[in-house]
CSV table of C-alpha atoms and ligand atoms in Angstrom, one decimal:
chain,number,residue,atom,x,y,z
A,1,MET,CA,-124.9,215.7,44.0
A,2,ILE,CA,-122.3,215.5,41.2
A,3,LYS,CA,-119.9,218.4,41.3
A,4,PRO,CA,-119.7,220.4,38.1
A,5,HIS,CA,-116.4,219.5,36.5
A,6,LEU,CA,-113.8,221.7,34.9
A,7,SER,CA,-110.8,219.8,33.5
A,8,GLN,CA,-107.3,221.3,33.5
A,9,ASN,CA,-105.4,220.3,30.4
A,10,TYR,CA,-102.7,222.9,31.2
A,11,LEU,CA,-101.4,220.6,34.0
A,12,THR,CA,-99.8,218.3,31.3
A,13,LEU,CA,-97.2,221.0,30.8
A,14,PRO,CA,-94.1,221.1,33.0
A,15,ASN,CA,-94.7,223.0,36.2
A,16,CYS,CA,-92.6,225.9,35.3
A,17,PHE,CA,-95.6,227.0,33.2
A,18,TYR,CA,-97.9,227.6,36.1
A,19,SER,CA,-98.5,227.8,39.9
A,20,HIS,CA,-101.4,226.3,41.8
A,21,VAL,CA,-103.3,229.1,43.3
A,22,SER,CA,-106.7,229.3,45.0
A,23,PRO,CA,-108.8,232.4,44.4
A,24,GLU,CA,-109.3,235.0,47.2
A,25,PRO,CA,-113.0,234.6,47.6
A,26,MET,CA,-115.0,237.8,47.0
A,27,GLN,CA,-117.2,238.7,49.9
A,28,ASN,CA,-120.9,239.8,49.7
A,29,SER,CA,-120.9,239.1,46.0
A,30,GLN,CA,-123.7,239.7,43.6
A,31,LEU,CA,-124.1,238.5,40.0
A,32,VAL,CA,-124.3,241.6,37.8
A,33,SER,CA,-124.8,240.0,34.5
A,34,VAL,CA,-124.9,236.6,32.7
A,35,ASN,CA,-124.1,236.4,29.0
A,36,GLN,CA,-127.1,234.2,28.0
A,37,LEU,CA,-126.1,234.2,24.3
A,38,LEU,CA,-122.7,232.7,25.1
A,39,LYS,CA,-124.2,230.4,27.7
A,40,ASP,CA,-126.6,229.0,25.1
A,41,LYS,CA,-123.9,228.8,22.4
A,42,LEU,CA,-121.7,226.6,24.6
A,43,ASN,CA,-124.7,224.8,26.2
A,44,ILE,CA,-123.6,225.7,29.6
A,45,ASN,CA,-126.1,224.3,32.1
A,46,LEU,CA,-124.9,226.1,35.1
A,47,SER,CA,-127.4,227.9,37.4
A,48,ASP,CA,-126.9,231.5,38.3
A,49,GLU,CA,-126.0,230.3,41.8
A,50,SER,CA,-123.1,228.2,40.3
A,51,LEU,CA,-122.0,231.0,38.1
A,52,LEU,CA,-121.9,233.3,41.2
A,53,ASP,CA,-119.9,230.7,43.0
A,54,LEU,CA,-117.4,230.6,40.2
A,55,CYS,CA,-117.2,234.4,39.9
A,56,SER,CA,-116.7,234.9,43.6
A,57,GLY,CA,-114.0,232.2,43.9
A,58,GLN,CA,-116.2,229.9,46.0
A,59,LEU,CA,-115.0,226.7,44.3
A,60,GLN,CA,-116.0,224.1,46.9
A,61,THR,CA,-118.9,222.8,44.8
A,62,PHE,CA,-116.6,222.6,41.8
A,63,ASN,CA,-114.2,219.9,40.8
A,64,CYS,CA,-111.4,222.1,39.6
A,65,GLN,CA,-107.7,222.9,40.0
A,66,PRO,CA,-107.1,226.6,39.4
A,67,ILE,CA,-103.7,227.8,38.2
A,68,ALA,CA,-102.0,231.1,37.5
A,69,GLN,CA,-100.1,230.9,34.2
A,70,LYS,CA,-96.5,232.0,33.8
A,71,TYR,CA,-95.5,234.0,30.7
A,72,THR,CA,-93.3,236.9,29.8
A,73,GLY,CA,-93.6,239.6,27.1
A,74,HIS,CA,-92.7,242.9,25.6
A,75,GLN,CA,-94.5,245.8,27.3
A,76,PHE,CA,-94.2,249.1,25.3
A,77,GLY,CA,-91.3,247.7,23.4
A,78,TYR,CA,-89.3,246.4,26.4
A,79,TYR,CA,-89.0,242.8,27.5
A,80,ASN,CA,-90.3,242.0,30.9
A,81,PRO,CA,-89.4,238.5,32.2
A,82,GLN,CA,-91.6,238.9,35.3
A,83,LEU,CA,-95.1,238.6,33.9
A,84,GLY,CA,-97.7,236.0,34.4
A,85,ASP,CA,-101.3,235.9,35.6
A,86,GLY,CA,-101.1,238.6,38.3
A,87,ARG,CA,-104.8,238.8,38.9
A,88,GLY,CA,-106.4,236.1,37.0
A,89,LEU,CA,-106.7,232.3,37.4
A,90,LEU,CA,-107.3,229.7,34.8
A,91,LEU,CA,-110.0,227.7,36.6
A,92,GLY,CA,-110.1,224.9,34.0
A,93,GLN,CA,-111.9,223.9,30.8
A,94,TRP,CA,-115.6,223.5,30.1
A,95,ILE,CA,-116.1,220.8,27.5
A,96,ASP,CA,-119.1,221.7,25.2
A,97,GLN,CA,-121.4,219.3,23.3
A,98,THR,CA,-119.0,219.3,20.3
A,99,ASN,CA,-116.2,218.2,22.6
A,100,THR,CA,-114.5,221.6,22.4
A,101,ALA,CA,-112.7,222.7,25.5
A,102,TRP,CA,-113.3,226.3,26.7
A,103,ASP,CA,-111.0,227.9,29.2
A,104,PHE,CA,-112.8,229.5,32.1
A,105,HIS,CA,-110.6,232.2,33.4
A,106,LEU,CA,-111.5,234.3,36.5
A,107,LYS,CA,-110.1,237.8,36.2
A,108,GLY,CA,-109.7,239.6,39.5
A,109,ALA,CA,-109.3,236.4,41.5
A,110,GLY,CA,-106.7,237.8,43.9
A,111,ARG,CA,-102.9,237.7,44.3
A,112,THR,CA,-100.7,235.1,42.6
A,113,PRO,CA,-96.9,234.6,42.6
A,114,TYR,CA,-96.9,236.9,39.5
A,115,SER,CA,-98.8,239.8,41.1
A,116,ARG,CA,-95.6,241.8,41.8
A,117,SER,CA,-96.8,244.9,43.6
A,118,GLY,CA,-100.4,244.5,42.5
A,119,ASP,CA,-103.4,243.5,44.6
A,120,GLY,CA,-104.6,240.8,42.2
A,121,ARG,CA,-108.0,242.4,42.0
A,122,ALA,CA,-110.1,244.0,39.4
A,123,VAL,CA,-112.6,246.8,39.7
A,124,LEU,CA,-116.2,247.0,38.4
A,125,ARG,CA,-115.2,249.8,35.9
A,126,SER,CA,-112.6,247.7,34.1
A,127,THR,CA,-114.6,244.4,34.2
A,128,ILE,CA,-117.6,246.2,32.7
A,129,ARG,CA,-115.4,247.6,29.9
A,130,GLU,CA,-114.0,244.2,29.0
A,131,TYR,CA,-117.3,242.4,29.3
A,132,LEU,CA,-119.1,244.8,27.0
A,133,ALA,CA,-116.2,245.5,24.6
A,134,SER,CA,-115.7,241.8,24.0
A,135,GLU,CA,-119.3,241.3,23.2
A,136,ALA,CA,-119.2,244.4,20.9
A,137,LEU,CA,-116.3,243.0,19.0
A,138,ALA,CA,-117.9,239.5,18.8
A,139,GLY,CA,-121.1,241.2,17.5
A,140,LEU,CA,-119.1,243.0,14.8
A,141,GLY,CA,-117.5,239.7,13.7
A,142,VAL,CA,-114.1,240.4,15.2
A,143,PRO,CA,-112.3,237.4,16.9
A,144,THR,CA,-112.2,238.0,20.6
A,145,THR,CA,-112.3,236.3,24.0
A,146,ARG,CA,-115.7,236.7,25.6
A,147,ALA,CA,-117.1,236.6,29.1
A,148,LEU,CA,-119.8,234.5,30.6
A,149,ALA,CA,-120.6,236.4,33.7
A,150,LEU,CA,-119.7,239.4,35.8
A,151,ALA,CA,-120.0,239.8,39.5
A,152,THR,CA,-119.3,242.5,42.0
A,153,SER,CA,-119.2,242.9,45.8
A,154,THR,CA,-119.3,245.3,48.7
A,155,GLU,CA,-115.5,245.0,48.9
A,156,GLN,CA,-113.6,248.1,47.9
A,157,VAL,CA,-110.3,248.2,46.0
A,158,ARG,CA,-107.9,251.1,46.0
A,159,ARG,CA,-107.1,252.6,42.6
A,160,GLU,CA,-106.9,256.4,42.2
A,161,ILE,CA,-110.0,256.3,44.4
A,162,MET,CA,-111.7,253.4,46.2
A,163,GLU,CA,-113.7,251.4,43.8
A,164,PRO,CA,-116.0,248.3,44.0
A,165,ARG,CA,-114.3,245.0,43.5
A,166,ALA,CA,-115.5,242.8,40.7
A,167,THR,CA,-114.6,239.7,38.8
A,168,LEU,CA,-115.1,238.6,35.2
A,169,LEU,CA,-115.4,235.0,34.0
A,170,ARG,CA,-113.6,235.0,30.7
A,171,VAL,CA,-114.1,232.3,28.1
A,172,THR,CA,-112.0,231.4,25.1
A,173,GLN,CA,-110.4,228.3,23.6
A,174,SER,CA,-106.9,229.4,24.6
A,175,HIS,CA,-105.3,231.6,27.1
A,176,ILE,CA,-101.9,231.1,25.5
A,177,ARG,CA,-100.3,234.4,24.6
A,178,PHE,CA,-97.3,235.4,22.4
A,179,GLY,CA,-95.6,235.8,25.8
A,180,HIS,CA,-95.9,232.1,26.6
A,181,PHE,CA,-93.7,231.3,23.6
A,182,GLN,CA,-91.2,234.0,24.7
A,183,TYR,CA,-91.2,232.5,28.2
A,184,ALA,CA,-90.8,228.9,26.9
A,185,ALA,CA,-87.9,229.9,24.6
A,186,SER,CA,-86.2,231.8,27.5
A,187,VAL,CA,-86.4,228.6,29.6
A,188,GLY,CA,-84.9,226.3,27.0
A,189,PRO,CA,-85.5,224.3,23.8
A,190,ASP,CA,-87.2,221.4,25.6
A,191,GLU,CA,-89.8,223.6,27.2
A,192,LEU,CA,-90.4,225.3,23.9
A,193,GLU,CA,-90.9,222.0,22.2
A,194,VAL,CA,-93.3,220.9,24.9
A,195,LEU,CA,-95.3,224.1,24.5
A,196,ILE,CA,-95.4,223.7,20.7
A,197,ASN,CA,-96.6,220.1,21.1
A,198,PHE,CA,-99.3,221.2,23.6
A,199,VAL,CA,-100.6,223.8,21.2
A,200,ILE,CA,-100.6,221.5,18.2
A,201,ASN,CA,-102.4,218.8,20.1
A,202,LYS,CA,-104.9,221.1,21.5
A,203,HIS,CA,-105.7,223.4,18.6
A,204,PHE,CA,-104.1,221.9,15.4
A,205,PRO,CA,-104.5,218.1,15.7
A,206,GLN,CA,-104.5,218.0,11.9
A,207,TRP,CA,-100.7,218.7,12.0
A,208,ALA,CA,-99.9,216.0,14.6
A,209,ASN,CA,-98.0,213.9,12.1
A,210,LEU,CA,-95.9,216.6,10.6
A,211,THR,CA,-92.2,217.0,11.6
A,212,TYR,CA,-91.4,219.4,14.4
A,213,ILE,CA,-90.0,222.0,12.0
A,214,GLU,CA,-93.1,221.8,9.8
A,215,GLN,CA,-95.3,222.1,12.9
A,216,ALA,CA,-93.4,225.2,14.1
A,217,GLN,CA,-93.6,226.8,10.6
A,218,ASN,CA,-97.3,226.1,10.3
A,219,LEU,CA,-98.0,227.5,13.7
A,220,LEU,CA,-96.0,230.7,13.1
A,221,ASN,CA,-97.7,231.2,9.7
A,222,ASP,CA,-101.1,230.6,11.2
A,223,ILE,CA,-100.6,233.0,14.1
A,224,CYS,CA,-99.2,235.7,11.7
A,225,ILE,CA,-102.2,235.3,9.4
A,226,LYS,CA,-104.8,235.3,12.2
A,227,THR,CA,-103.2,238.3,13.9
A,228,ALA,CA,-103.2,240.2,10.6
A,229,LYS,CA,-106.9,239.5,10.0
A,230,MET,CA,-107.8,240.6,13.5
A,231,ILE,CA,-106.0,243.9,13.2
A,232,ALA,CA,-107.5,244.5,9.7
A,233,LYS,CA,-110.9,244.2,11.4
A,234,TRP,CA,-109.9,246.6,14.2
A,235,GLN,CA,-108.9,249.2,11.7
A,236,ALA,CA,-112.1,248.8,9.7
A,237,ILE,CA,-114.4,249.0,12.7
A,238,GLY,CA,-112.5,252.0,14.1
A,239,PHE,CA,-111.1,250.2,17.2
A,240,ASN,CA,-108.0,251.3,19.1
A,241,HIS,CA,-106.8,248.5,21.5
A,242,GLY,CA,-104.4,250.7,23.5
A,243,VAL,CA,-102.0,248.1,25.0
A,244,MET,CA,-100.7,245.9,22.3
A,245,ASN,CA,-98.0,244.3,24.4
A,246,THR,CA,-97.0,240.8,23.4
A,247,ASP,CA,-98.5,239.4,26.7
A,248,ASN,CA,-101.8,240.8,25.5
A,249,PHE,CA,-101.7,238.9,22.2
A,250,SER,CA,-103.4,235.6,21.8
A,251,ILE,CA,-102.0,232.9,19.6
A,252,LEU,CA,-105.5,232.4,18.2
A,253,GLY,CA,-105.6,235.9,16.9
A,254,GLU,CA,-108.3,237.0,19.3
A,255,THR,CA,-108.6,240.4,20.8
A,256,PHE,CA,-107.3,239.9,24.3
A,257,ASP,CA,-107.0,241.8,27.5
A,258,TYR,CA,-109.1,244.9,27.2
A,259,GLY,CA,-107.8,248.0,28.9
A,260,PRO,CA,-108.1,251.6,27.9
A,261,PHE,CA,-109.4,250.7,24.4
A,262,ALA,CA,-111.7,253.0,22.4
A,263,PHE,CA,-114.0,252.9,19.5
A,264,PHE,CA,-113.7,256.0,17.3
A,265,ASP,CA,-116.0,258.9,17.7
A,266,ASP,CA,-114.4,261.3,15.2
A,267,PHE,CA,-112.0,259.6,12.8
A,268,ASN,CA,-108.4,260.6,13.7
A,269,SER,CA,-105.7,258.4,12.4
A,270,ASP,CA,-103.2,259.6,15.1
A,271,TYR,CA,-105.7,258.8,17.9
A,272,ILE,CA,-104.2,257.4,21.1
A,273,CYS,CA,-106.8,255.9,23.4
A,274,ASN,CA,-104.4,255.3,26.3
A,275,HIS,CA,-103.3,258.5,27.9
A,276,SER,CA,-100.3,256.7,29.5
A,277,ASP,CA,-99.0,256.0,26.0
A,278,THR,CA,-97.3,259.3,25.6
A,279,GLU,CA,-95.2,258.3,22.6
A,280,GLY,CA,-98.3,257.0,20.7
A,281,ARG,CA,-96.7,253.6,20.3
A,282,TYR,CA,-100.2,252.1,20.1
A,283,ALA,CA,-102.0,254.9,18.3
A,284,TYR,CA,-104.7,253.8,15.8
A,285,ASP,CA,-102.5,254.2,12.8
A,286,GLN,CA,-99.7,252.2,14.4
A,287,GLN,CA,-101.7,249.1,15.1
A,288,ALA,CA,-100.9,247.3,11.8
A,289,LYS,CA,-97.2,247.9,12.2
A,290,ILE,CA,-97.2,246.9,15.9
A,291,GLY,CA,-99.0,243.7,14.9
A,292,VAL,CA,-96.1,242.7,12.6
A,293,TRP,CA,-93.6,243.9,15.3
A,294,ASN,CA,-95.3,241.5,17.8
A,295,CYS,CA,-95.2,238.7,15.3
A,296,GLN,CA,-91.5,239.4,14.8
A,297,VAL,CA,-90.9,239.1,18.5
A,298,LEU,CA,-92.9,235.9,18.5
A,299,ALA,CA,-90.9,234.6,15.6
A,300,GLY,CA,-87.7,235.3,17.7
A,301,SER,CA,-88.8,232.5,20.0
A,302,PHE,CA,-88.7,230.2,17.0
A,303,ALA,CA,-85.3,231.3,15.9
A,304,ASP,CA,-83.5,228.1,16.9
A,305,ILE,CA,-86.1,225.9,15.1
A,306,LEU,CA,-86.7,227.8,11.8
A,307,GLU,CA,-84.4,229.3,9.2
A,308,GLU,CA,-84.5,233.0,8.7
A,309,GLU,CA,-86.2,232.5,5.3
A,310,GLU,CA,-89.0,230.5,7.0
A,311,ILE,CA,-89.5,233.2,9.5
A,312,ASN,CA,-89.6,235.9,6.8
A,313,THR,CA,-92.2,233.8,5.0
A,314,ALA,CA,-94.4,233.9,8.0
A,315,LEU,CA,-94.0,237.7,8.5
A,316,ASN,CA,-94.7,238.2,4.8
A,317,HIS,CA,-98.0,236.3,5.3
A,318,TYR,CA,-98.9,238.9,7.9
A,319,VAL,CA,-98.2,241.8,5.5
A,320,ILE,CA,-100.1,240.2,2.6
A,321,THR,CA,-103.0,239.1,4.7
A,322,TYR,CA,-103.3,242.5,6.4
A,323,ASN,CA,-103.3,244.5,3.2
A,324,GLN,CA,-105.9,242.2,1.5
A,325,HIS,CA,-108.2,242.0,4.5
A,326,TYR,CA,-108.1,245.7,5.3
A,327,ILE,CA,-109.3,246.5,1.8
A,328,SER,CA,-112.0,243.9,1.8
A,329,GLU,CA,-113.3,244.9,5.2
A,330,MET,CA,-113.4,248.5,4.1
A,331,LEU,CA,-115.2,247.6,0.9
A,332,LEU,CA,-117.8,245.8,2.9
A,333,LYS,CA,-118.4,248.9,4.8
A,334,LEU,CA,-119.0,250.7,1.5
A,335,GLY,CA,-121.5,247.9,0.5
A,336,ILE,CA,-119.1,246.6,-2.2
A,337,ASN,CA,-118.6,242.9,-2.5
A,338,SER,CA,-116.1,242.4,-5.2
A,339,LEU,CA,-112.5,243.8,-5.5
A,340,GLN,CA,-111.3,246.0,-8.4
A,341,GLU,CA,-108.0,247.6,-9.2
A,342,ASN,CA,-108.8,251.2,-8.1
A,343,ASP,CA,-110.6,250.2,-4.9
A,344,LYS,CA,-107.5,250.9,-2.8
A,345,ASP,CA,-107.6,254.5,-3.9
A,346,LEU,CA,-111.3,254.8,-3.2
A,347,ILE,CA,-110.6,253.7,0.4
A,348,GLY,CA,-107.4,255.7,0.7
A,349,ASP,CA,-109.2,258.9,-0.5
A,350,LEU,CA,-112.1,258.3,1.9
A,351,VAL,CA,-109.8,257.8,4.9
A,352,GLY,CA,-107.9,261.0,3.9
A,353,LEU,CA,-111.2,263.0,3.9
A,354,LEU,CA,-112.5,261.5,7.1
A,355,ASN,CA,-109.2,262.3,8.7
A,356,LYS,CA,-109.0,265.8,7.3
A,357,TYR,CA,-112.4,266.8,8.6
A,358,GLN,CA,-112.4,264.4,11.6
A,359,LEU,CA,-115.9,263.2,10.9
A,360,ASP,CA,-117.8,260.8,13.2
A,361,TYR,CA,-116.6,257.5,11.8
A,362,HIS,CA,-119.7,255.4,12.5
A,363,GLN,CA,-122.2,258.1,11.7
A,364,PHE,CA,-120.6,258.6,8.3
A,365,PHE,CA,-121.2,255.1,7.1
A,366,ARG,CA,-124.7,254.7,8.7
A,367,LEU,CA,-125.8,257.9,6.9
A,368,LEU,CA,-124.2,256.8,3.7
A,369,GLY,CA,-126.5,253.8,3.8
A,370,GLN,CA,-129.5,256.2,4.2
A,371,VAL,CA,-128.6,258.9,1.8
A,372,ASN,CA,-131.5,259.8,-0.6
A,373,ASN,CA,-131.1,263.5,-1.7
A,374,GLU,CA,-129.0,266.6,-1.4
A,375,GLN,CA,-130.7,267.5,1.9
A,376,SER,CA,-129.8,264.3,3.5
A,377,ASP,CA,-128.2,264.0,7.0
A,378,LEU,CA,-125.0,262.8,5.4
A,379,TYR,CA,-124.5,266.0,3.4
A,380,ASN,CA,-125.4,268.0,6.5
A,381,MET,CA,-122.6,266.4,8.5
A,382,LEU,CA,-120.0,267.4,5.9
A,383,PRO,CA,-118.4,270.8,6.7
A,384,THR,CA,-117.6,271.4,3.0
A,385,PRO,CA,-119.6,269.0,0.9
A,386,GLY,CA,-117.8,270.2,-2.2
A,387,ASP,CA,-114.6,268.5,-1.1
A,388,PHE,CA,-116.4,265.1,-1.0
A,389,LYS,CA,-118.0,265.6,-4.5
A,390,GLY,CA,-115.3,263.9,-6.4
A,391,TRP,CA,-115.2,261.0,-4.0
A,392,PHE,CA,-119.0,260.5,-4.2
A,393,GLU,CA,-118.8,260.5,-8.0
A,394,ASN,CA,-116.1,257.8,-7.9
A,395,LEU,CA,-118.1,255.8,-5.4
A,396,ASN,CA,-121.3,256.1,-7.6
A,397,GLU,CA,-119.4,254.9,-10.6
A,398,ARG,CA,-117.9,252.0,-8.6
A,399,VAL,CA,-121.3,251.0,-7.1
A,400,LYS,CA,-122.8,250.8,-10.6
A,401,GLN,CA,-120.5,247.9,-11.3
A,402,GLU,CA,-121.9,245.9,-8.4
A,403,GLU,CA,-124.9,243.6,-8.7
A,404,GLY,CA,-128.3,244.7,-7.4
A,405,SER,CA,-130.2,247.9,-7.0
A,406,PHE,CA,-129.4,251.2,-5.2
A,407,THR,CA,-131.6,250.0,-2.3
A,408,ASP,CA,-129.7,246.7,-2.2
A,409,TRP,CA,-126.4,248.5,-2.0
A,410,GLN,CA,-127.6,250.7,0.8
A,411,GLN,CA,-128.9,247.7,2.7
A,412,ARG,CA,-125.5,246.1,2.4
A,413,ILE,CA,-124.0,249.3,4.0
A,414,LEU,CA,-126.5,249.1,6.9
A,415,ASP,CA,-125.8,245.4,7.3
A,416,ASN,CA,-122.1,246.1,7.7
A,417,ASN,CA,-122.0,249.2,9.8
A,418,PRO,CA,-123.3,249.3,13.3
A,419,SER,CA,-126.2,251.5,14.4
A,420,ILE,CA,-124.8,251.4,17.9
A,421,VAL,CA,-121.3,251.5,19.1
A,422,LEU,CA,-119.7,251.2,22.6
A,423,ARG,CA,-118.3,254.7,22.6
A,424,ASN,CA,-116.3,255.6,25.7
A,425,TYR,CA,-118.8,258.0,27.0
A,426,ILE,CA,-121.5,255.3,26.8
A,427,ALA,CA,-119.3,252.8,28.6
A,428,GLN,CA,-118.8,255.6,31.2
A,429,MET,CA,-122.5,256.2,31.6
A,430,ILE,CA,-123.1,252.4,32.0
A,431,ILE,CA,-120.3,252.2,34.6
A,432,GLU,CA,-121.6,255.2,36.6
A,433,GLN,CA,-125.1,253.6,36.8
A,434,ALA,CA,-123.6,250.2,37.8
A,435,GLU,CA,-121.6,251.8,40.5
A,436,LYS,CA,-124.9,253.2,41.9
A,437,GLY,CA,-126.3,249.6,41.8
A,438,ASN,CA,-128.3,250.0,38.6
A,439,PHE,CA,-127.2,247.2,36.2
A,440,ASP,CA,-130.1,247.7,33.7
A,441,PRO,CA,-128.2,249.9,31.3
A,442,LEU,CA,-125.3,247.3,31.3
A,443,ASN,CA,-127.6,244.4,30.5
A,444,GLU,CA,-129.6,246.4,27.9
A,445,TRP,CA,-126.3,247.3,26.1
A,446,LEU,CA,-125.0,243.8,26.4
A,447,THR,CA,-128.0,242.5,24.3
A,448,ALA,CA,-127.9,245.4,21.9
A,449,LEU,CA,-124.2,245.1,21.2
A,450,GLN,CA,-124.7,241.4,20.3
A,451,SER,CA,-126.7,242.6,17.3
A,452,PRO,CA,-125.2,245.9,16.5
A,453,PHE,CA,-126.4,246.3,12.9
A,454,LYS,CA,-130.1,246.3,13.9
A,455,GLU,CA,-131.9,249.5,14.8
A,456,HIS,CA,-132.3,249.7,18.5
A,457,GLN,CA,-135.2,252.2,19.0
A,458,HIS,CA,-134.9,252.4,22.7
A,459,LEU,CA,-131.2,253.4,22.4
A,460,HIS,CA,-132.0,256.0,19.7
A,461,GLN,CA,-130.4,258.9,21.6
A,462,TYR,CA,-127.1,257.0,21.4
A,463,GLN,CA,-127.1,256.6,17.7
A,464,GLN,CA,-126.2,260.2,17.1
A,465,ALA,CA,-122.6,261.5,17.0
A,466,PRO,CA,-121.8,262.5,20.6
A,467,SER,CA,-121.7,266.0,21.9
A,468,LEU,CA,-118.3,267.8,22.1
A,469,THR,CA,-117.8,267.1,25.8
A,470,ASN,CA,-118.5,263.4,25.3
A,471,LYS,CA,-116.1,262.9,22.4
A,472,GLY,CA,-112.7,261.3,22.3
A,473,LEU,CA,-112.4,260.3,26.0
A,474,SER,CA,-109.0,258.7,26.6
A,475,LEU,CA,-108.3,256.5,29.6
A,476,SER,CA,-105.4,255.3,31.7
A,477,CYS,CA,-104.1,251.7,32.0
A,478,SER,CA,-105.4,251.6,35.6
A,479,SER,CA,-107.7,248.6,36.0
B,501,AMP,P1,-102.3,244.3,31.8
B,501,AMP,O1,-101.7,245.6,31.5
B,501,AMP,O2,-103.6,244.3,32.4
B,501,AMP,O3,-102.2,243.4,30.6
B,501,AMP,O4,-101.3,243.7,32.9
B,501,AMP,C1,-100.0,243.5,32.8
B,501,AMP,C2,-99.5,242.6,33.9
B,501,AMP,O5,-99.7,243.1,35.1
B,501,AMP,C3,-100.1,241.2,33.8
B,501,AMP,O6,-99.1,240.2,34.2
B,501,AMP,C4,-101.1,241.3,34.9
B,501,AMP,O7,-101.5,240.0,35.5
B,501,AMP,C5,-100.5,242.2,35.9
B,501,AMP,N1,-101.5,243.0,36.7
B,501,AMP,C6,-102.4,244.0,36.2
B,501,AMP,N2,-103.1,244.4,37.2
B,501,AMP,C7,-102.8,243.8,38.3
B,501,AMP,C8,-103.3,243.8,39.6
B,501,AMP,N3,-104.2,244.6,40.0
B,501,AMP,N4,-102.7,242.9,40.5
B,501,AMP,C9,-101.7,242.1,40.1
B,501,AMP,N5,-101.2,242.0,38.9
B,501,AMP,C10,-101.8,242.8,38.0
B,502,MG,MG1,-102.6,241.7,30.1
């Protein structure tokens, strides 16, 4: 039988960028979920048995050379030179039918030279959260890594309590982080040049004939723009990442490394989803600013190649792109396709009201798309409807300038605002079931989150705003 092959293009880099590591196999393992949608998209013809082998680190039937990547990065504002894949291995690349290479990365694969004091393992709780959240963001049209499969075992891992071990097979076109550039620049100009060449050849072959300086400038511009677009989308969908360290930022502008993230329940601009983040460095309303801060750190790695003015140009691209995209994403949520001069105020006023009354963010838009008279559910959710009167009048005037009927407008709102959201209490319910061996809610939610704008009748009870005890759950970094 021919062994399924995963190539390993990362090996063309100097060996300071990685270490060869074999996974610590996971005992008594069991496949919890396979992401059929992603499997079909990439035309991955691997059986469940093969996927379980990959997830449990049984690589004998595979032709692959797993590695742990070396990188550094800023964590909570401080540079840490000791980072790298501490509990994940890049197994190699799957080449799809369009000849695109997809990294297969096994998260929770065991210790590596970069594990420091960690055990190299992942627990079921955190892998479920990443698995579902990445599908949720993909479903909402936000760039993100995804995962092909999730497996667990009877092995227990020590966290605050003992928890079931699990692994996640993460898939994306690149596992190169901002921190890779920080690391390369810290090693030397030659290593940085090799990394830039690698990234250009792999992801931007159209720039292959440009000068080195032009390549570096294009690359930095592109990363700044993509990062700004991603964060504009986070803000619009009401997503708080929680650990925006530069080692958790992908150079492709994809949401990367899910930890204590949260989707809003009630809108609260100061919301901090990570309860270890005591200063609120990564609070919801800091995300856009931290995005540019991270780009600035990245740009620091290019400081010997680019002039200050060129770096400022890239950072300006971030600011301009973010501002434009935030407005257009928010307008889409309001069912508005075009952009007019006062739209920024319309959005700013709405955000002010949502924040003042801390209304359920998702429910507000969903009900706006269903409003039909004064007795509607939307008006019932407003504590003082009078305070919203002026805003609704402005919205009505604005909507009149859009094409189509009132019904068309409402349909656009429903098409752009999810009926179901992976709120933290829901993720918690799914995790508790999974820890008891019931993976049905997980798989049911996986499918639902892949089409979040549709009504999902069987999940109807989750389409309401959560009860007081279920609201605003914040989590620690522990994973
Ligand atoms: P994170 O906060 O998950 O992005 O992780 C930050 C760094 O710690 C990365 O270099 C991880 O590889 C490493 N790390 C996180 N958890 C573990 C663990 N259980 N064992 C070893 N390394 C870990
Ligand atoms: Mg990380």
